[in-house]
Coordinates of C-alpha atoms in Angstrom, one line a residue:
M89 CA -44.9 117.2 126.1
T90 CA -41.7 114.6 125.9
T91 CA -39.8 112.7 128.1
T92 CA -37.2 113.9 130.3
R93 CA -33.5 113.3 128.3
L94 CA -32.5 109.9 129.5
T95 CA -29.0 108.1 129.9
T96 CA -29.3 104.2 129.0
D97 CA -27.9 103.9 132.8
G98 CA -30.9 106.5 134.0
L99 CA -33.6 104.9 131.8
I100 CA -32.6 101.2 133.6
K101 CA -32.2 102.7 137.1
K102 CA -36.0 104.0 135.8
I103 CA -37.4 100.8 134.5
M104 CA -35.4 98.9 137.8
A105 CA -36.8 101.3 140.0
Q106 CA -40.1 101.6 139.2
T107 CA -40.9 97.0 138.9
G108 CA -39.1 95.7 140.6
G109 CA -36.9 93.6 137.9
Y110 CA -33.4 93.0 138.3
L111 CA -30.8 93.7 134.7
A112 CA -28.9 91.0 133.0
F113 CA -27.4 90.7 130.0
P114 CA -27.7 87.8 128.0
F115 CA -27.9 88.4 124.3
N116 CA -24.1 89.5 125.4
H117 CA -21.5 87.3 126.2
V118 CA -18.2 88.0 128.7
G119 CA -15.1 89.4 126.4
E120 CA -17.5 89.5 123.5
Q121 CA -17.3 93.1 122.0
A122 CA -20.4 93.9 120.6
A123 CA -21.2 97.1 118.3
I124 CA -24.7 97.0 120.4
V125 CA -25.3 95.8 124.3
F126 CA -28.9 94.4 125.4
A127 CA -29.6 95.4 129.1
T128 CA -32.7 93.3 130.2
I129 CA -34.4 94.1 133.3
K130 CA -36.5 90.4 134.1
Q131 CA -39.1 89.7 136.8
R132 CA -37.4 88.0 139.8
H133 CA -40.3 85.5 140.3
N134 CA -40.3 84.3 136.8
H135 CA -37.3 85.6 134.9
K136 CA -39.2 87.1 131.4
I137 CA -38.0 89.9 130.2
L138 CA -40.0 93.1 130.9
A139 CA -37.9 95.7 129.2
M140 CA -34.5 95.6 127.0
V141 CA -32.7 98.9 127.0
Y142 CA -29.9 99.3 124.4
Q143 CA -27.8 102.3 122.6
K144 CA -28.1 102.5 118.9
D145 CA -26.9 105.1 116.2
D146 CA -26.2 107.6 119.4
Q147 CA -30.1 107.2 120.7
V148 CA -31.1 105.4 124.3
M149 CA -34.2 102.5 123.0
V150 CA -36.5 100.8 124.8
D151 CA -38.3 98.0 124.1
L152 CA -41.5 97.2 126.0
K153 CA -44.0 95.2 125.6
L154 CA -48.5 96.4 125.8
T155 CA -51.3 95.0 124.8
P156 CA -51.3 94.6 120.4
A157 CA -54.3 96.9 120.6
H158 CA -52.1 99.3 122.4
S159 CA -48.9 98.8 120.1
E160 CA -50.5 99.4 117.3
S161 CA -52.6 103.0 118.8
I162 CA -49.7 104.5 119.1
R163 CA -47.0 103.1 116.7
T164 CA -47.6 106.2 114.8
L165 CA -45.7 108.7 117.8
K166 CA -42.5 109.9 116.4
G167 CA -39.6 107.9 118.0
V168 CA -42.1 104.0 118.3
A169 CA -42.0 101.5 116.3
P170 CA -42.9 98.2 116.1
G171 CA -40.8 96.0 118.1
A172 CA -37.3 95.2 116.6
H173 CA -36.2 92.4 118.5
F174 CA -39.4 90.8 119.7
N175 CA -43.1 89.6 118.4
Q176 CA -44.4 93.0 116.9
R177 CA -47.4 92.2 118.0
Y178 CA -47.2 92.9 121.6
W179 CA -43.7 94.8 121.1
T180 CA -42.8 98.4 121.0
T181 CA -40.1 100.3 120.4
I182 CA -39.6 104.1 121.5
T183 CA -36.6 106.1 121.0
I184 CA -36.9 107.6 124.4
N185 CA -34.9 111.1 123.4
A186 CA -36.5 111.4 120.4
T187 CA -40.7 110.4 120.9
A188 CA -43.6 112.7 121.5
I189 CA -44.5 110.1 124.3
S190 CA -45.1 111.8 128.1
D191 CA -42.8 111.5 131.1
Q192 CA -45.6 110.1 132.2
K193 CA -46.8 107.3 129.8
L194 CA -43.9 105.6 129.6
T195 CA -44.0 105.4 133.6
A196 CA -47.9 103.3 133.1
M197 CA -45.8 101.8 129.6
I198 CA -43.6 100.0 132.0
A199 CA -45.7 99.1 134.3
E200 CA -47.4 97.9 131.3
S201 CA -45.2 95.7 130.4
A202 CA -44.4 94.0 133.9
K203 CA -48.0 94.2 134.2
L204 CA -47.9 91.1 130.7
T205 CA -44.5 89.4 131.7
S206 CA -45.0 88.7 136.0
R207 CA -47.7 85.6 134.6

């Protein structure tokens, strides 16, 4: 089972609703035309990034922090790669609409990322 088709905005809303995080754009500057807009969802209490959502080549992508063992165990799945923008030992990039990850597993991974970044 794969994830339900999500837009960038839909994924951002899902993560924010699930985690209570807030939306920030630390890598894009006002008035700057960026090829890729990186939307980060941050923890409210410590301001750590718990997810980064962006669109690349018409694909919705998300970077999530997972335990090294979990990251390694899912790297062979379709639509899953080492973190493109963070420490690849902990962060994993998922191509949302082209992955073998189910909605239920994605929800669990978002929760794991929120837990790991809550410290």
